[in-house]
């Protein structure tokens, strides 16, 4: 079982930036896929961004259409950490952001067993 702890959320004005972090413990996750999902009140949890090992010495990142060009997911294996740099934030980005990890990168939450407690991002207009 992987323990995941998110941080970095907060209140920001539209157009601003935040950087989320997710620290993994319990096992090394360098070969695991790691992803960010978000969930707004009354809505289902949705995929935001994810990374998987490419096999060629690098990670490949994937993004939801709604965040492409604004968000960047990255990893630091030495720190067992996943990041999400969020720029040009919009009020629609307001949600709880959750980190997850698993053997495969999937864009549906049902495919993952390990989740963090979440960090709240609120974007004011």
GROMACS .gro file of C-alpha atoms in nm:
model
  125
    1UNK     CA    1   0.000   0.000   0.000
    2UNK     CA    2   0.125   0.344  -0.096
    3UNK     CA    3   0.065   0.637   0.139
    4UNK     CA    4   0.016   0.967  -0.047
    5UNK     CA    5   0.011   1.315   0.106
    6UNK     CA    6  -0.082   1.622  -0.098
    7UNK     CA    7  -0.002   1.985  -0.025
    8UNK     CA    8   0.009   2.323  -0.193
    9UNK     CA    9  -0.358   2.406  -0.237
   10UNK     CA   10  -0.503   2.742  -0.147
   11UNK     CA   11  -0.702   3.045  -0.258
   12UNK     CA   12  -0.584   3.227  -0.569
   13UNK     CA   13  -0.728   3.484  -0.807
   14UNK     CA   14  -0.814   3.392  -1.164
   15UNK     CA   15  -0.502   3.402  -1.377
   16UNK     CA   16  -0.280   3.307  -1.087
   17UNK     CA   17  -0.066   3.000  -1.025
   18UNK     CA   18  -0.028   2.724  -0.768
   19UNK     CA   19   0.205   2.425  -0.736
   20UNK     CA   20   0.072   2.109  -0.581
   21UNK     CA   21   0.296   1.838  -0.437
   22UNK     CA   22   0.226   1.473  -0.360
   23UNK     CA   23   0.476   1.279  -0.151
   24UNK     CA   24   0.460   0.900  -0.165
   25UNK     CA   25   0.579   0.666   0.107
   26UNK     CA   26   0.548   0.299   0.188
   27UNK     CA   27   0.717   0.189  -0.129
   28UNK     CA   28   0.920   0.329  -0.417
   29UNK     CA   29   0.689   0.455  -0.689
   30UNK     CA   30   0.946   0.525  -0.961
   31UNK     CA   31   0.796   0.255  -1.185
   32UNK     CA   32   0.437   0.339  -1.092
   33UNK     CA   33   0.201   0.565  -1.278
   34UNK     CA   34   0.101   0.868  -1.073
   35UNK     CA   35  -0.184   1.102  -1.146
   36UNK     CA   36  -0.390   1.396  -1.029
   37UNK     CA   37  -0.768   1.389  -1.020
   38UNK     CA   38  -1.003   1.659  -0.899
   39UNK     CA   39  -1.353   1.669  -0.763
   40UNK     CA   40  -1.583   1.969  -0.730
   41UNK     CA   41  -1.894   1.965  -0.507
   42UNK     CA   42  -2.174   1.769  -0.670
   43UNK     CA   43  -1.951   1.643  -0.949
   44UNK     CA   44  -1.769   1.319  -1.018
   45UNK     CA   45  -1.396   1.283  -0.967
   46UNK     CA   46  -1.221   1.359  -1.297
   47UNK     CA   47  -0.876   1.301  -1.441
   48UNK     CA   48  -0.652   1.608  -1.458
   49UNK     CA   49  -0.299   1.489  -1.539
   50UNK     CA   50  -0.087   1.179  -1.507
   51UNK     CA   51   0.260   1.042  -1.568
   52UNK     CA   52   0.391   0.697  -1.651
   53UNK     CA   53   0.737   0.551  -1.704
   54UNK     CA   54   0.816   0.551  -2.076
   55UNK     CA   55   1.080   0.280  -2.055
   56UNK     CA   56   1.328   0.509  -2.225
   57UNK     CA   57   1.453   0.683  -1.914
   58UNK     CA   58   1.182   0.944  -1.900
   59UNK     CA   59   0.824   0.989  -1.794
   60UNK     CA   60   0.541   1.065  -2.033
   61UNK     CA   61   0.270   1.305  -1.918
   62UNK     CA   62  -0.094   1.310  -2.019
   63UNK     CA   63  -0.349   1.584  -1.961
   64UNK     CA   64  -0.721   1.643  -1.969
   65UNK     CA   65  -0.820   1.875  -2.253
   66UNK     CA   66  -0.945   2.131  -2.004
   67UNK     CA   67  -0.596   2.184  -1.857
   68UNK     CA   68  -0.366   2.132  -2.156
   69UNK     CA   69  -0.127   2.421  -2.199
   70UNK     CA   70  -0.193   2.547  -1.845
   71UNK     CA   71  -0.095   2.259  -1.613
   72UNK     CA   72   0.230   2.063  -1.604
   73UNK     CA   73   0.282   1.735  -1.418
   74UNK     CA   74   0.634   1.634  -1.320
   75UNK     CA   75   0.811   1.388  -1.091
   76UNK     CA   76   1.118   1.383  -0.869
   77UNK     CA   77   1.206   1.021  -0.801
   78UNK     CA   78   1.473   1.112  -0.549
   79UNK     CA   79   1.197   1.265  -0.336
   80UNK     CA   80   0.925   1.015  -0.435
   81UNK     CA   81   0.718   1.319  -0.527
   82UNK     CA   82   0.469   1.414  -0.798
   83UNK     CA   83   0.406   1.782  -0.875
   84UNK     CA   84   0.135   1.972  -1.055
   85UNK     CA   85   0.222   2.323  -1.170
   86UNK     CA   86  -0.102   2.507  -1.239
   87UNK     CA   87  -0.090   2.834  -1.433
   88UNK     CA   88  -0.360   3.064  -1.572
   89UNK     CA   89  -0.605   2.927  -1.319
   90UNK     CA   90  -0.976   2.971  -1.381
   91UNK     CA   91  -1.274   2.960  -1.142
   92UNK     CA   92  -1.373   2.630  -1.308
   93UNK     CA   93  -1.050   2.479  -1.170
   94UNK     CA   94  -1.191   2.511  -0.818
   95UNK     CA   95  -1.201   2.162  -0.665
   96UNK     CA   96  -1.036   1.922  -0.426
   97UNK     CA   97  -0.725   1.783  -0.594
   98UNK     CA   98  -0.628   1.423  -0.522
   99UNK     CA   99  -0.308   1.232  -0.593
  100UNK     CA  100  -0.310   0.865  -0.682
  101UNK     CA  101  -0.062   0.595  -0.782
  102UNK     CA  102  -0.081   0.251  -0.939
  103UNK     CA  103   0.080   0.007  -1.178
  104UNK     CA  104  -0.099   0.154  -1.478
  105UNK     CA  105  -0.196   0.504  -1.584
  106UNK     CA  106  -0.573   0.519  -1.619
  107UNK     CA  107  -0.802   0.816  -1.660
  108UNK     CA  108  -1.079   0.673  -1.444
  109UNK     CA  109  -1.055   0.677  -1.064
  110UNK     CA  110  -1.179   0.317  -1.037
  111UNK     CA  111  -0.844   0.199  -1.169
  112UNK     CA  112  -0.651   0.317  -0.862
  113UNK     CA  113  -0.640   0.183  -0.507
  114UNK     CA  114  -0.417   0.436  -0.330
  115UNK     CA  115  -0.534   0.795  -0.278
  116UNK     CA  116  -0.422   1.095  -0.080
  117UNK     CA  117  -0.651   1.298   0.144
  118UNK     CA  118  -0.671   1.581  -0.109
  119UNK     CA  119  -0.584   1.949  -0.112
  120UNK     CA  120  -0.836   2.224  -0.185
  121UNK     CA  121  -0.783   2.469  -0.470
  122UNK     CA  122  -1.016   2.770  -0.485
  123UNK     CA  123  -0.994   3.018  -0.772
  124UNK     CA  124  -1.178   3.346  -0.729
  125UNK     CA  125  -1.304   3.552  -1.022
   0.00000   0.00000   0.00000
